[in-house]
Amino acid sequence: MYSVDEALEKILQVFTVLPAERIPLAQGLGRILAEPITARENLPPFDNSSMDGYALIAADAAHASAQNPITLKVVADIPAGTASDRVISRGEAARIMTGAPLPPGADCVIPIENTDNPPGQFTESGAFPPATVTLFRALQPGDYVRFAGEDIRPGDLILKAGRRLRPADLGALAGLGVPQVQVVRRPRVAILSTGDELLRADQPLVPGKIRDINSYALAASVLDMGAQVIPLGTAPDQLNVVLSKLEEAIRADADLILSSAGVSVGAYDVVKTAMESLGALDFWKVNMRPGRPLAFGRVGSIPFIGLPGNPVSALITFEVFARPAIRKMQGLSLHLSLDEAETTEDMASDGRRTYARVRLERDQGRLIARSTGTQSSGAIHSMVQAQGLLIIPEGMKYVPAGTKLPVRIFEHFEDET
Ligand code: AMP
Ligand code: MG
């Protein structure tokens, strides 16, 4: 019998980070950066106005105030998207819009609100600036100017390799003129449900049959991680069918095959036989609850994890073993921090490491965990209700109310109704 940590360590040994691929930025959300990104340009690329106003020389406005208005001659008009090379001299100003480049000679901008806001002239060929502008406040050099490179400079390390790309990252890359990025290839995970009893969700029930829960739940878990699913569907407990499904995974060039069920020592378990003809398989008893039986091996050179059939066991063993394996292929950290929750009722365990389905509540900064009720490994509703998994360590058989234990909070639990 392995401990959870021993089993996980053995599994992780066979996984390495996948190779990188170059993709357009627009497809980058959620992908894992495979290269560090160092800026090659300034952001902003040029000195520009942070306000709609007038660009001028601060020395001209040194003594301007409401009582002492100063009037300058407007000699240029610089809408955003244009650039003016008209040098601003003493006594002159250029009308300028937010984001437009500061014209040569000017060293500051006065917001339109601090001027007499003179109306421009409108003609058939467009809007013209007024002939003069009157200032009602003093300015310092640099006022209302965003300087080239004040946000990002060439040589700045913007993003480190291994980062999962977020919306702001993609925006920064676009702003820096990086249209493509090297990201870790998405892991391809083949998913197979085995068992004579399985029907698809769209098939009517007939006596003795149940609908396949695991294919759907495991595929969603994989997709949620930013990996790709190779759906193998269901296979009855028939050697030739299981074999052909596994061969399909080989042809699809899977990086990992996940199956559920058929790995306990039931008389009809054919996964073992199929696996032995295509690769190798080991059966493990893992000291955890739920999900004691686990199979691990390879199909050809593709790692294979055989999860238990009970839907809760399948999902929890996915969390404990498959998620870290996929994260390793993605080049992500394996050291996820856990939160700490306090139990509200006495709980019992059998000494195996237990992943208890809990509801969570925040109470003045403390996180409170309450069992979802049934902890049956077949009861998918307990997973539906759960907001996290409370981890009762090995050897702890009695958990009195008020015990603080690590908890893995499910993502999006705030979105739940
Ligand atoms: P097994 O590992 O084959 O002994 O299956 C354990 C239990 O899980 C049995 O009650 C199966 O009917 C159930 N089971 C197996 N696969 C699935 C599945 N894909 N969806 C729902 N229940 C399943
Ligand atoms: Mg079965």
XYZ file of C-alpha atoms and ligand atoms in Angstrom:
441
model
C 0.000 0.000 0.000
C 1.318 3.422 -0.992
C 0.686 6.658 0.777
C -0.843 9.402 -1.374
C 2.499 11.181 -1.485
C 4.420 8.077 -2.538
C 1.911 7.287 -5.285
C 1.978 10.861 -6.533
C 5.756 10.922 -6.583
C 5.870 7.740 -8.661
C 3.338 9.139 -11.101
C 5.040 12.504 -11.473
C 8.339 10.834 -12.337
C 7.166 9.917 -15.824
C 5.940 13.385 -16.782
C 7.972 16.241 -18.164
C 7.014 19.634 -19.480
C 5.712 19.511 -23.060
C 7.467 21.288 -25.926
C 6.598 24.855 -26.822
C 4.660 26.092 -29.804
C 4.221 29.554 -31.283
C 0.689 30.915 -31.299
C -0.975 34.217 -32.176
C -1.600 36.461 -29.209
C -5.363 36.296 -29.670
C -5.239 32.595 -28.771
C -3.039 33.143 -25.752
C -5.544 33.426 -22.926
C -4.878 30.773 -20.296
C -1.888 29.343 -22.134
C 1.395 28.841 -20.290
C 4.217 31.047 -21.464
C 7.279 29.018 -22.474
C 9.668 31.964 -22.811
C 10.369 35.040 -20.739
C 9.182 38.229 -22.398
C 11.562 41.154 -22.317
C 10.367 44.453 -23.738
C 12.074 45.717 -26.864
C 10.166 48.942 -27.070
C 9.119 51.816 -24.887
C 5.565 51.944 -23.623
C 4.257 54.487 -24.195
C 6.373 54.772 -27.340
C 6.608 58.597 -27.205
C 5.990 61.487 -24.808
C 2.279 62.201 -24.998
C -0.497 64.193 -23.429
C -2.531 62.664 -20.616
C -5.339 65.213 -21.087
C -7.221 67.023 -23.793
C -5.676 70.489 -23.635
C -2.857 72.632 -24.948
C 0.834 71.785 -25.161
C 3.106 74.657 -24.217
C 6.319 75.724 -22.526
C 5.873 75.752 -18.728
C 7.975 78.899 -18.389
C 5.261 80.775 -20.318
C 2.692 79.797 -17.697
C 4.896 80.223 -14.623
C 2.803 83.102 -13.273
C -0.580 82.257 -14.783
C -3.606 82.200 -12.474
C -7.303 83.030 -12.512
C -6.367 86.608 -11.531
C -3.474 86.697 -13.964
C -4.576 84.892 -17.120
C -1.972 84.444 -19.832
C -2.844 84.177 -23.490
C -0.820 82.133 -25.987
C -1.028 81.862 -29.740
C -2.293 78.495 -30.983
C -0.041 77.370 -33.816
C -0.878 73.694 -34.291
C -3.570 71.119 -33.734
C -2.584 67.579 -32.757
C -5.403 65.058 -32.640
C -4.592 61.544 -31.367
C -3.066 59.436 -34.089
C -1.171 62.317 -35.676
C 2.193 63.880 -34.983
C 3.240 67.502 -35.419
C 6.777 68.621 -36.086
C 5.927 72.302 -35.648
C 8.335 73.464 -32.940
C 6.562 75.304 -30.128
C 8.341 78.512 -29.193
C 7.804 80.912 -26.286
C 4.339 82.449 -26.443
C 2.931 79.566 -28.471
C 0.755 76.531 -27.792
C -0.647 73.573 -29.738
C -4.087 72.125 -29.188
C -3.538 68.518 -28.242
C -5.747 65.531 -27.536
C -5.161 62.773 -24.979
C -2.542 60.340 -26.250
C -1.209 62.628 -28.987
C 2.554 63.176 -29.081
C 3.919 66.250 -27.390
C 5.195 68.565 -30.120
C 8.896 69.549 -30.145
C 9.655 72.515 -27.905
C 6.646 71.983 -25.578
C 7.325 70.583 -22.110
C 3.858 70.390 -20.525
C 0.138 70.319 -21.187
C -2.617 72.404 -19.656
C -5.961 70.628 -19.394
C -8.722 72.276 -21.336
C -10.602 72.796 -18.035
C -7.916 75.277 -16.914
C -8.246 77.442 -20.018
C -10.904 79.664 -21.479
C -11.708 76.593 -23.572
C -12.045 78.630 -26.727
C -14.316 77.170 -29.359
C -12.534 76.013 -32.475
C -13.740 76.853 -35.910
C -15.514 74.280 -37.929
C -15.233 74.357 -41.684
C -16.003 71.943 -44.475
C -12.504 70.504 -44.256
C -12.744 69.825 -40.529
C -12.221 71.428 -37.170
C -9.592 74.086 -36.713
C -8.146 75.185 -33.422
C -8.858 78.656 -32.072
C -6.347 81.419 -32.794
C -5.472 81.859 -29.103
C -5.913 80.172 -25.738
C -5.958 81.785 -22.297
C -4.492 79.935 -19.302
C -5.775 80.261 -15.740
C -3.164 78.285 -13.842
C 0.583 77.817 -13.537
C 2.325 74.658 -14.755
C 5.549 72.764 -14.167
C 7.559 71.091 -16.905
C 6.221 67.560 -17.289
C 2.685 68.357 -16.107
C 0.128 66.132 -17.865
C 2.808 64.468 -19.917
C 3.195 60.689 -20.026
C 6.809 60.114 -20.891
C 8.091 57.527 -23.352
C 8.954 54.332 -21.455
C 7.385 55.489 -18.184
C 5.250 52.329 -18.175
C 7.683 49.839 -19.733
C 11.260 50.268 -20.981
C 13.284 48.187 -23.421
C 15.027 45.465 -21.427
C 12.329 45.254 -18.750
C 11.351 41.668 -17.934
C 7.584 41.789 -18.360
C 6.527 38.162 -18.023
C 8.413 35.147 -16.764
C 8.285 31.734 -18.411
C 5.755 29.446 -16.770
C 3.096 32.100 -16.322
C -0.494 31.398 -17.248
C -1.401 34.284 -19.540
C -4.047 36.672 -18.282
C -5.982 39.388 -20.105
C -3.653 42.183 -18.936
C -0.605 40.171 -20.068
C -2.024 39.867 -23.562
C -2.746 43.588 -23.568
C 0.831 44.414 -22.551
C 2.233 42.088 -25.219
C 0.031 43.693 -27.862
C 1.114 47.136 -26.696
C 4.751 46.097 -27.056
C 4.237 44.789 -30.579
C 4.617 41.107 -29.707
C 2.044 39.429 -31.981
C 2.994 35.816 -31.217
C 4.233 33.993 -28.170
C 5.871 30.691 -27.380
C 3.592 28.703 -25.122
C 3.669 25.189 -23.781
C 1.750 22.855 -26.046
C -1.599 21.879 -24.572
C -1.541 18.432 -22.993
C -3.752 16.000 -24.915
C -5.629 13.827 -22.476
C -7.564 10.816 -23.717
C -10.532 9.870 -21.558
C -12.133 6.450 -21.478
C -14.981 5.143 -19.352
C -15.205 1.409 -19.043
C -18.033 -0.817 -17.930
C -20.863 -2.859 -19.467
C -23.354 -0.811 -17.521
C -22.666 2.539 -19.141
C -24.975 4.594 -21.317
C -24.451 8.073 -22.691
C -26.332 10.977 -21.161
C -28.714 11.031 -24.128
C -29.654 7.359 -23.977
C -32.782 6.091 -22.210
C -32.283 3.974 -19.119
C -32.769 0.241 -19.411
C -32.619 -2.260 -16.533
C -29.158 -2.653 -15.081
C -27.649 0.281 -16.922
C -26.552 3.674 -15.611
C -25.421 6.759 -17.428
C -21.743 7.481 -17.823
C -20.893 10.260 -15.387
C -17.124 10.028 -15.451
C -16.476 10.821 -19.119
C -18.283 14.116 -18.755
C -16.884 15.099 -15.371
C -13.305 14.134 -16.198
C -13.373 15.791 -19.623
C -14.608 18.990 -17.996
C -11.853 18.800 -15.379
C -9.275 18.480 -18.152
C -10.718 21.337 -20.208
C -10.890 23.531 -17.136
C -7.123 23.151 -16.797
C -6.509 24.408 -20.316
C -5.683 20.937 -21.619
C -7.260 19.187 -24.595
C -9.566 16.203 -24.438
C -9.430 13.212 -26.758
C -12.825 11.656 -26.037
C -12.712 7.885 -26.302
C -16.271 7.422 -25.060
C -17.228 4.267 -23.252
C -16.026 0.713 -23.665
C -17.869 -2.326 -22.387
C -15.856 -4.829 -20.409
C -14.653 -6.483 -23.621
C -11.018 -6.896 -24.388
C -11.196 -6.104 -28.104
C -13.133 -2.885 -27.520
C -10.831 -1.662 -24.758
C -7.859 -2.500 -26.973
C -9.230 -0.563 -29.920
C -9.973 2.456 -27.698
C -6.435 2.464 -26.381
C -5.103 2.184 -29.929
C -7.232 5.197 -30.810
C -5.447 7.117 -28.051
C -2.091 6.120 -29.523
C -3.141 7.279 -33.001
C -4.343 10.583 -31.549
C -0.912 11.034 -29.981
C -2.238 11.450 -26.454
C 0.111 12.672 -23.740
C -1.912 10.929 -21.041
C -4.683 8.353 -20.991
C -7.192 8.513 -18.168
C -9.633 5.707 -17.729
C -12.178 5.146 -15.049
C -13.433 1.892 -13.577
C -12.364 -1.627 -14.314
C -9.290 -1.397 -12.158
C -10.569 -3.093 -9.069
C -10.171 -6.842 -8.987
C -13.633 -7.608 -10.368
C -13.995 -10.668 -12.537
C -14.813 -8.610 -15.616
C -11.941 -6.208 -15.412
C -10.348 -6.281 -18.824
C -8.402 -3.027 -18.639
C -5.545 -4.926 -17.056
C -5.348 -7.498 -19.838
C -5.602 -4.833 -22.535
C -2.918 -2.759 -20.920
C -0.571 -5.657 -20.556
C -0.682 -6.385 -24.262
C -0.048 -2.737 -25.205
C 2.291 -1.624 -22.469
C 2.442 -2.233 -18.782
C 0.163 -1.818 -15.804
C 0.575 -1.781 -12.091
C -2.228 -1.939 -9.554
C -1.847 0.125 -6.507
C -3.665 0.345 -3.274
C -3.371 3.932 -2.131
C -3.981 4.831 1.485
C -6.714 7.334 0.741
C -10.427 7.728 0.937
C -12.249 7.784 -1.371
C -10.519 6.005 -4.220
C -8.305 3.280 -2.931
C -7.694 1.297 -6.159
C -5.561 3.060 -8.692
C -3.823 1.712 -11.768
C -0.780 3.232 -13.304
C 1.135 2.201 -16.374
C 1.677 3.013 -20.001
C 0.110 2.315 -23.354
C 3.082 2.187 -25.675
C 4.963 5.163 -24.312
C 1.868 7.080 -23.181
C 1.369 7.279 -19.416
C -1.882 5.748 -18.263
C -3.750 6.459 -15.038
C -6.637 4.154 -14.257
C -8.978 5.930 -11.890
C -11.629 4.173 -9.825
C -15.139 3.918 -11.257
C -17.155 5.503 -8.512
C -17.784 9.055 -9.719
C -16.628 10.787 -6.547
C -13.522 8.613 -6.377
C -12.811 9.316 -10.033
C -13.028 13.078 -9.546
C -11.035 13.126 -6.327
C -8.285 10.861 -7.645
C -8.228 13.146 -10.682
C -7.592 16.086 -8.349
C -4.944 14.259 -6.374
C -3.031 12.462 -9.141
C -4.061 13.572 -12.630
C -4.151 17.305 -11.983
C -0.528 17.463 -10.774
C 0.567 15.268 -13.702
C -1.132 17.605 -16.179
C 0.283 20.650 -14.405
C 3.750 19.170 -14.693
C 3.276 18.758 -18.465
C 2.121 22.383 -18.568
C 5.229 23.502 -16.761
C 3.212 24.811 -13.814
C 4.162 24.720 -10.163
C 3.240 21.607 -8.230
C 3.236 23.344 -4.891
C -0.258 24.638 -4.544
C -0.990 26.368 -1.316
C -3.938 25.061 0.631
C -6.243 27.101 2.793
C -7.097 26.203 6.340
C -10.626 25.542 7.537
C -12.109 24.816 10.920
C -14.507 21.924 11.345
C -17.892 22.603 12.951
C -18.825 19.077 13.919
C -17.044 15.947 15.058
C -15.906 13.887 12.091
C -14.605 10.360 11.807
C -12.147 8.799 9.432
C -10.694 5.320 9.165
C -7.080 6.405 9.337
C -6.629 6.720 5.575
C -5.973 10.183 4.204
C -9.491 11.417 3.650
C -10.748 13.991 1.211
C -14.055 15.026 2.720
C -16.565 16.983 0.676
C -17.408 20.140 2.565
C -19.420 23.301 2.322
C -17.486 26.399 3.267
C -18.427 29.594 4.988
C -16.454 32.647 5.955
C -16.907 33.892 9.484
C -14.904 36.970 10.493
C -11.903 35.914 8.463
C -12.105 32.272 9.524
C -13.068 29.599 7.052
C -15.597 27.123 8.433
C -16.069 23.666 6.907
C -19.209 21.588 7.201
C -19.611 18.099 5.739
C -21.962 17.860 2.757
C -23.632 14.942 4.502
C -23.110 11.672 2.703
C -19.496 10.889 1.958
C -20.340 7.891 -0.206
C -17.886 7.579 -3.070
C -20.734 6.860 -5.447
C -22.779 9.920 -4.552
C -22.034 12.534 -7.214
C -24.458 14.924 -5.517
C -21.992 15.233 -2.640
C -19.480 16.635 -5.148
C -22.119 18.933 -6.634
C -22.779 20.339 -3.188
C -19.153 20.501 -2.133
C -17.262 23.764 -2.225
C -13.985 22.170 -1.293
C -12.165 19.092 -0.123
C -11.137 18.981 3.507
C -8.041 16.871 3.971
C -7.972 14.667 7.058
C -4.407 13.406 7.358
C -3.330 9.791 7.577
C -3.701 8.307 11.022
C -6.332 10.758 12.293
C -9.425 8.728 13.044
C -11.320 11.231 15.093
C -11.615 14.883 14.189
C -13.250 16.869 16.995
C -15.247 19.970 16.105
C -12.989 23.010 15.957
C -10.032 21.199 14.360
C -8.101 23.220 11.802
C -7.349 21.233 8.674
C -6.073 21.994 5.186
C -8.773 22.487 2.588
C -8.641 22.720 -1.160
C -11.243 25.247 -2.196
C -12.903 24.667 -5.547
C -12.546 27.467 -8.030
C -15.555 29.665 -8.688
C -17.251 28.705 -5.463
C -18.391 32.296 -5.161
C -20.413 31.820 -8.366
C -22.484 29.105 -6.814
C -26.124 29.673 -5.992
P -15.722 -0.524 -11.017
O -14.467 0.224 -10.742
O -15.815 -0.966 -12.429
O -15.898 -1.642 -10.047
O -16.902 0.491 -10.763
C -17.209 1.004 -9.480
C -18.557 1.659 -9.478
O -18.500 2.829 -10.269
C -19.686 0.824 -10.058
O -20.843 1.068 -9.304
C -19.843 1.367 -11.438
O -21.129 1.173 -11.962
C -19.550 2.824 -11.224
N -19.085 3.450 -12.436
C -18.070 3.014 -13.176
N -17.846 3.830 -14.225
C -18.760 4.809 -14.133
C -19.057 5.945 -14.933
N -18.350 6.211 -16.029
N -20.063 6.739 -14.560
C -20.780 6.450 -13.450
N -20.544 5.409 -12.652
C -19.550 4.578 -12.993
Mg -16.921 -2.147 -13.662
